CSV table of C-alpha atoms in Angstrom, one decimal:
chain,number,residue,atom,x,y,z
F,1,UNK,CA,126.0,68.0,159.5
F,2,UNK,CA,126.5,67.8,163.2
F,3,UNK,CA,130.2,67.8,164.1
F,4,UNK,CA,130.8,66.3,167.6
F,5,UNK,CA,133.7,67.8,169.6
F,6,UNK,CA,136.9,65.8,170.0
F,7,UNK,CA,136.9,65.2,173.8
F,8,UNK,CA,139.0,62.0,174.0
F,9,UNK,CA,142.5,61.1,173.0
F,10,UNK,CA,144.1,57.6,172.8
F,11,UNK,CA,147.8,57.2,173.4
F,12,UNK,CA,149.2,53.7,172.3
F,13,UNK,CA,152.1,53.2,174.8
F,14,UNK,CA,152.4,49.5,175.0
F,15,UNK,CA,155.5,49.1,172.8
F,16,UNK,CA,158.7,47.6,174.1
F,17,UNK,CA,161.1,50.3,172.7
F,18,UNK,CA,163.7,47.8,171.5
F,19,UNK,CA,165.4,50.4,169.3
F,20,UNK,CA,166.5,52.3,172.5
F,21,UNK,CA,167.9,49.3,174.4
F,22,UNK,CA,169.4,49.2,177.0
F,23,UNK,CA,167.8,52.4,178.1
F,24,UNK,CA,164.3,51.0,177.7
F,25,UNK,CA,165.0,47.6,179.4
F,26,UNK,CA,163.3,48.8,182.7
F,27,UNK,CA,161.9,52.2,181.6
F,28,UNK,CA,159.1,52.9,179.1
F,29,UNK,CA,160.4,54.4,175.9
F,30,UNK,CA,157.7,57.1,176.3
F,31,UNK,CA,159.5,58.2,179.5
F,32,UNK,CA,162.6,59.1,177.6
F,33,UNK,CA,163.2,62.8,178.2
F,34,UNK,CA,163.7,65.6,175.7
F,35,UNK,CA,165.6,68.2,177.8
F,36,UNK,CA,163.7,67.8,181.1
F,37,UNK,CA,160.3,66.5,180.0
F,38,UNK,CA,159.3,62.9,179.0
F,39,UNK,CA,158.0,62.4,175.5
F,40,UNK,CA,154.6,61.3,176.8
F,41,UNK,CA,154.2,64.5,178.6
F,42,UNK,CA,154.8,66.6,175.5
F,43,UNK,CA,152.0,64.5,173.7
F,44,UNK,CA,149.6,64.8,176.6
F,45,UNK,CA,150.1,68.6,176.9
F,46,UNK,CA,149.5,68.8,173.1
F,47,UNK,CA,146.2,67.0,173.5
F,48,UNK,CA,145.0,69.1,176.5
F,49,UNK,CA,145.9,72.3,174.8
F,50,UNK,CA,143.8,71.2,171.8
F,51,UNK,CA,140.7,70.9,174.0
F,52,UNK,CA,140.9,67.1,174.8
F,53,UNK,CA,139.2,66.3,178.2
F,54,UNK,CA,140.0,62.6,178.7
F,55,UNK,CA,143.3,60.9,178.2
F,56,UNK,CA,143.3,57.2,177.4
F,57,UNK,CA,146.6,55.3,177.7
F,58,UNK,CA,146.8,51.8,176.1
F,59,UNK,CA,149.6,50.3,178.1
F,60,UNK,CA,151.4,47.0,178.4
F,61,UNK,CA,153.6,45.3,181.0
F,62,UNK,CA,156.3,47.4,182.6
F,63,UNK,CA,154.6,50.7,182.2
F,64,UNK,CA,154.3,51.5,185.9
F,65,UNK,CA,156.7,54.5,185.6
F,66,UNK,CA,154.4,56.1,183.1
F,67,UNK,CA,151.3,55.7,185.3
F,68,UNK,CA,153.3,57.1,188.3
F,69,UNK,CA,154.3,60.1,186.3
F,70,UNK,CA,150.7,61.3,185.9
F,71,UNK,CA,149.7,60.4,189.5
F,72,UNK,CA,150.0,62.5,192.6
F,73,UNK,CA,153.3,62.1,194.4
F,74,UNK,CA,152.6,62.9,198.1
F,75,UNK,CA,156.2,62.6,199.3
F,76,UNK,CA,157.6,64.7,196.5
F,77,UNK,CA,155.0,67.4,196.8
F,78,UNK,CA,155.3,67.6,200.6
F,79,UNK,CA,159.1,67.9,200.3
F,80,UNK,CA,158.9,70.6,197.7
F,81,UNK,CA,156.4,72.6,199.8
F,82,UNK,CA,158.5,72.2,202.9
F,83,UNK,CA,161.5,73.6,201.0
F,84,UNK,CA,159.5,76.4,199.5
F,85,UNK,CA,160.0,75.2,196.0
F,86,UNK,CA,157.6,76.0,193.1
F,87,UNK,CA,155.0,73.4,192.3
F,88,UNK,CA,154.6,74.7,188.8
F,89,UNK,CA,156.7,72.1,187.2
F,90,UNK,CA,154.5,69.2,188.4
F,91,UNK,CA,151.1,70.7,188.8
F,92,UNK,CA,150.3,70.5,185.1
F,93,UNK,CA,150.7,66.7,185.0
F,94,UNK,CA,148.9,65.7,188.2
F,95,UNK,CA,145.9,63.4,187.8
F,96,UNK,CA,142.6,65.2,187.2
F,97,UNK,CA,139.1,63.7,187.8
F,98,UNK,CA,138.2,61.5,184.8
F,99,UNK,CA,141.7,61.5,183.3
F,100,UNK,CA,143.8,59.6,182.6
F,101,UNK,CA,142.3,56.2,182.1
F,102,UNK,CA,144.4,53.1,181.5
F,103,UNK,CA,143.6,50.0,179.5
F,104,UNK,CA,145.9,47.1,178.8
F,105,UNK,CA,147.0,45.7,175.4
F,106,UNK,CA,147.9,42.2,176.4
F,107,UNK,CA,149.5,41.2,173.2
F,108,UNK,CA,151.6,43.2,170.7
F,109,UNK,CA,149.3,42.9,167.8
F,110,UNK,CA,149.9,46.3,166.2
F,111,UNK,CA,148.7,49.9,166.3
F,112,UNK,CA,145.2,49.1,165.1
F,113,UNK,CA,144.8,46.5,167.8
F,114,UNK,CA,146.1,49.0,170.4
F,115,UNK,CA,143.5,51.6,169.3
F,116,UNK,CA,140.7,49.0,169.3
F,117,UNK,CA,141.6,48.2,173.0
F,118,UNK,CA,140.2,51.6,173.9
F,119,UNK,CA,136.8,51.0,172.2
F,120,UNK,CA,134.8,50.8,175.4
F,121,UNK,CA,136.1,54.2,176.7
F,122,UNK,CA,135.9,55.9,173.3
F,123,UNK,CA,132.3,54.8,172.9
F,124,UNK,CA,130.4,56.6,170.1
F,125,UNK,CA,132.5,59.7,170.0
F,126,UNK,CA,135.2,61.0,167.6
F,127,UNK,CA,138.6,60.7,169.2
F,128,UNK,CA,142.2,61.6,168.6
F,129,UNK,CA,145.2,59.3,168.5
F,130,UNK,CA,148.7,60.6,169.3
F,131,UNK,CA,151.9,58.6,169.0
F,132,UNK,CA,154.3,60.0,171.6
F,133,UNK,CA,157.4,59.0,169.5
F,134,UNK,CA,156.5,61.8,167.2
F,135,UNK,CA,157.4,65.1,168.8
F,136,UNK,CA,155.6,67.9,167.0
F,137,UNK,CA,156.6,71.5,167.8
F,138,UNK,CA,154.4,74.3,166.5
F,139,UNK,CA,152.1,77.2,167.6
F,140,UNK,CA,149.3,76.4,167.7
F,141,UNK,CA,150.3,72.8,168.3
F,142,UNK,CA,149.6,70.1,165.7
F,143,UNK,CA,146.5,68.6,167.2
F,144,UNK,CA,145.0,72.0,167.7
F,145,UNK,CA,145.6,72.7,164.0
F,146,UNK,CA,143.9,69.4,163.2
F,147,UNK,CA,140.9,70.1,165.5
F,148,UNK,CA,140.4,73.5,163.7
F,149,UNK,CA,140.4,71.7,160.4
F,150,UNK,CA,138.1,69.0,161.7
F,151,UNK,CA,135.6,71.6,162.9
F,152,UNK,CA,135.4,72.8,159.3
F,153,UNK,CA,135.0,69.5,157.5
F,154,UNK,CA,134.1,66.8,160.1
F,155,UNK,CA,134.7,63.1,159.4
F,156,UNK,CA,138.2,61.9,159.7
F,157,UNK,CA,141.3,64.1,159.7
F,158,UNK,CA,144.8,62.7,159.8
F,159,UNK,CA,148.1,64.5,160.1
F,160,UNK,CA,150.0,65.2,156.9
F,161,UNK,CA,153.7,66.2,156.6
F,162,UNK,CA,155.8,66.8,153.5
F,163,UNK,CA,158.9,64.7,153.3
F,164,UNK,CA,161.6,64.4,150.6
F,165,UNK,CA,160.6,62.1,147.7
F,166,UNK,CA,163.5,59.9,148.5
F,167,UNK,CA,162.0,59.1,151.9
F,168,UNK,CA,158.4,58.2,150.9
F,169,UNK,CA,159.1,54.5,151.0
F,170,UNK,CA,159.6,54.7,154.8
F,171,UNK,CA,156.0,55.9,155.7
F,172,UNK,CA,152.3,55.6,155.1
F,173,UNK,CA,151.6,58.0,152.3
F,174,UNK,CA,148.5,59.9,151.3
F,175,UNK,CA,147.1,59.7,147.8
F,176,UNK,CA,145.7,63.3,147.6
F,177,UNK,CA,142.6,64.8,145.9
F,178,UNK,CA,141.7,68.5,146.1
F,179,UNK,CA,143.7,70.9,148.3
F,180,UNK,CA,142.3,73.8,150.3
F,181,UNK,CA,145.0,75.5,152.3
F,182,UNK,CA,146.3,73.0,154.8
F,183,UNK,CA,143.4,70.6,154.1
F,184,UNK,CA,143.9,67.9,151.5
F,185,UNK,CA,141.3,65.4,150.4
F,186,UNK,CA,142.4,61.8,151.1
F,187,UNK,CA,141.6,59.5,148.2
F,188,UNK,CA,143.7,56.5,149.4
F,189,UNK,CA,146.4,55.5,151.8
F,190,UNK,CA,149.5,53.6,150.6
F,191,UNK,CA,151.7,51.9,153.2
F,192,UNK,CA,155.4,52.3,152.4
F,193,UNK,CA,155.2,52.5,148.6
F,194,UNK,CA,158.2,51.4,146.6
F,195,UNK,CA,160.6,54.2,145.8
F,196,UNK,CA,159.4,56.2,142.8
F,197,UNK,CA,155.8,55.0,143.1
F,198,UNK,CA,154.4,57.2,145.9
F,199,UNK,CA,151.3,59.1,144.9
F,200,UNK,CA,152.5,62.1,146.9
F,201,UNK,CA,155.2,63.2,149.4
F,202,UNK,CA,152.7,63.6,152.2
F,203,UNK,CA,153.3,61.1,155.0
F,204,UNK,CA,151.2,60.5,158.2
F,205,UNK,CA,153.2,61.6,161.2
F,206,UNK,CA,151.3,59.9,164.1
F,207,UNK,CA,148.3,62.2,164.6
F,208,UNK,CA,144.8,61.2,163.8
F,209,UNK,CA,141.2,62.4,164.5
F,210,UNK,CA,138.9,59.4,163.8
F,211,UNK,CA,135.2,58.6,163.9
F,212,UNK,CA,134.1,55.8,166.2
F,213,UNK,CA,133.1,53.6,163.2
F,214,UNK,CA,136.8,52.7,162.8
F,215,UNK,CA,136.4,50.5,165.9
F,216,UNK,CA,133.9,48.4,164.0
F,217,UNK,CA,136.3,47.9,161.2
F,218,UNK,CA,139.1,47.0,163.6
F,219,UNK,CA,136.9,44.5,165.2
F,220,UNK,CA,137.3,42.2,162.2
F,221,UNK,CA,140.5,43.6,160.7
F,222,UNK,CA,142.9,40.9,159.5
F,223,UNK,CA,146.6,41.2,160.1
F,224,UNK,CA,148.4,43.3,157.5
F,225,UNK,CA,152.0,44.4,157.1
F,226,UNK,CA,154.4,42.8,159.6
F,227,UNK,CA,151.7,40.3,160.7
F,228,UNK,CA,150.0,43.1,162.8
F,229,UNK,CA,146.6,44.7,162.7
F,230,UNK,CA,147.3,48.0,160.9
F,231,UNK,CA,145.4,51.2,161.7
F,232,UNK,CA,146.1,52.4,158.2
F,233,UNK,CA,144.2,49.4,156.7
F,234,UNK,CA,141.1,50.2,158.8
F,235,UNK,CA,141.2,53.9,158.0
F,236,UNK,CA,141.4,53.0,154.3
F,237,UNK,CA,138.0,51.3,154.5
F,238,UNK,CA,136.4,54.5,155.7
F,239,UNK,CA,137.5,56.5,152.7
F,240,UNK,CA,134.5,57.1,150.5
F,241,UNK,CA,132.1,56.2,153.3
F,242,UNK,CA,132.9,59.3,155.5
F,243,UNK,CA,134.7,62.6,154.8
F,244,UNK,CA,138.4,62.0,155.0
F,245,UNK,CA,141.1,64.7,154.9
F,246,UNK,CA,144.7,65.3,155.7
F,247,UNK,CA,145.9,68.4,157.6
F,248,UNK,CA,149.3,69.6,156.6
F,249,UNK,CA,151.4,70.5,159.7
F,250,UNK,CA,153.0,73.9,160.1
F,251,UNK,CA,155.8,73.3,162.5
F,252,UNK,CA,158.8,71.0,163.2
F,253,UNK,CA,158.6,67.2,163.6
F,254,UNK,CA,161.2,65.1,165.4
F,255,UNK,CA,161.1,61.3,165.1
F,256,UNK,CA,162.0,60.4,168.6
F,257,UNK,CA,161.5,56.7,167.9
F,258,UNK,CA,164.9,57.0,166.1
F,259,UNK,CA,168.1,57.7,168.1
F,260,UNK,CA,169.3,60.4,165.8
F,261,UNK,CA,165.9,62.1,165.8
F,262,UNK,CA,165.8,62.0,169.6
F,263,UNK,CA,169.2,63.6,169.9
F,264,UNK,CA,168.2,66.2,167.3
F,265,UNK,CA,165.0,67.0,169.4
F,266,UNK,CA,167.1,67.4,172.5
F,267,UNK,CA,169.5,69.8,170.8
F,268,UNK,CA,166.8,71.8,169.1
F,269,UNK,CA,164.6,72.3,172.1
F,270,UNK,CA,167.6,73.0,174.4
F,271,UNK,CA,168.8,75.7,172.0
F,272,UNK,CA,165.4,77.3,172.1
F,273,UNK,CA,165.4,77.6,175.9
F,274,UNK,CA,166.3,80.9,177.4
F,275,UNK,CA,167.8,79.3,180.5
F,276,UNK,CA,170.1,76.8,178.9
F,277,UNK,CA,170.2,77.7,175.2
F,278,UNK,CA,173.2,80.0,175.3
F,279,UNK,CA,175.4,77.5,177.2
F,280,UNK,CA,174.3,74.6,174.9
F,281,UNK,CA,175.0,76.7,171.8
F,282,UNK,CA,178.5,77.7,173.0
F,283,UNK,CA,179.3,74.0,173.7
F,284,UNK,CA,177.9,72.8,170.4
F,285,UNK,CA,179.9,75.4,168.4
F,286,UNK,CA,183.1,74.5,170.3
F,287,UNK,CA,182.4,70.8,169.7
F,288,UNK,CA,181.8,71.2,166.0
F,289,UNK,CA,185.0,73.3,165.6
């Protein structure tokens, strides 16, 4: 079995971010910062560190700030050089040849539709999908862990994360087969099972490595839950036709699509910083007292 490398990553970033209004009225939700870095940058850095070569953004209206963030800023760079300031903070996000690429999702028809919008750029290669709302902190990073697993088994590999049994009704849940270390065979996918009926406590935390055949399924995929074209439904059709595994994450997950999760991420990552951690810790301890 020939296992093609994962060279491309799709970032569905067309959402409106209504849960963070009014902050997201004029600013993409993916540009919300955790400490001093936008969520989208954390996700892009995760992909690049895992060996991805081409970044594909599926955008919508009002996402200009996101595109500007990954472009060259001549005025800013000239000013920093003139003042003798380090360029290290922005050099890592400057546009590189061939990356990123932008495609438009013209209607909010769901995650599956957003991924399908990138079909021409993905072509006939396996590809990753990363949801920037999910901030995953680990070493090696989550996508790197998944790529290592994919290189063993091929096929489709999706992220897996253990959650309390009382929370399984909030997520897409894996129905597992055999387990081999962090790898778990995926026998089925269940979207938000009723409490007490979940086949496991393994949820899918917004990281996927998929074969290009999923695009053919999405081509004719009917609307599912919420009246949207669901990626989970398309993936479920590949089970049994192609190898399909989950990769259990070793690290910390922060749901930054939720206000409480976003605040928690800011606090956790700030406390871990050498430059600001001590001051933040002292302030937090005083506040809690």
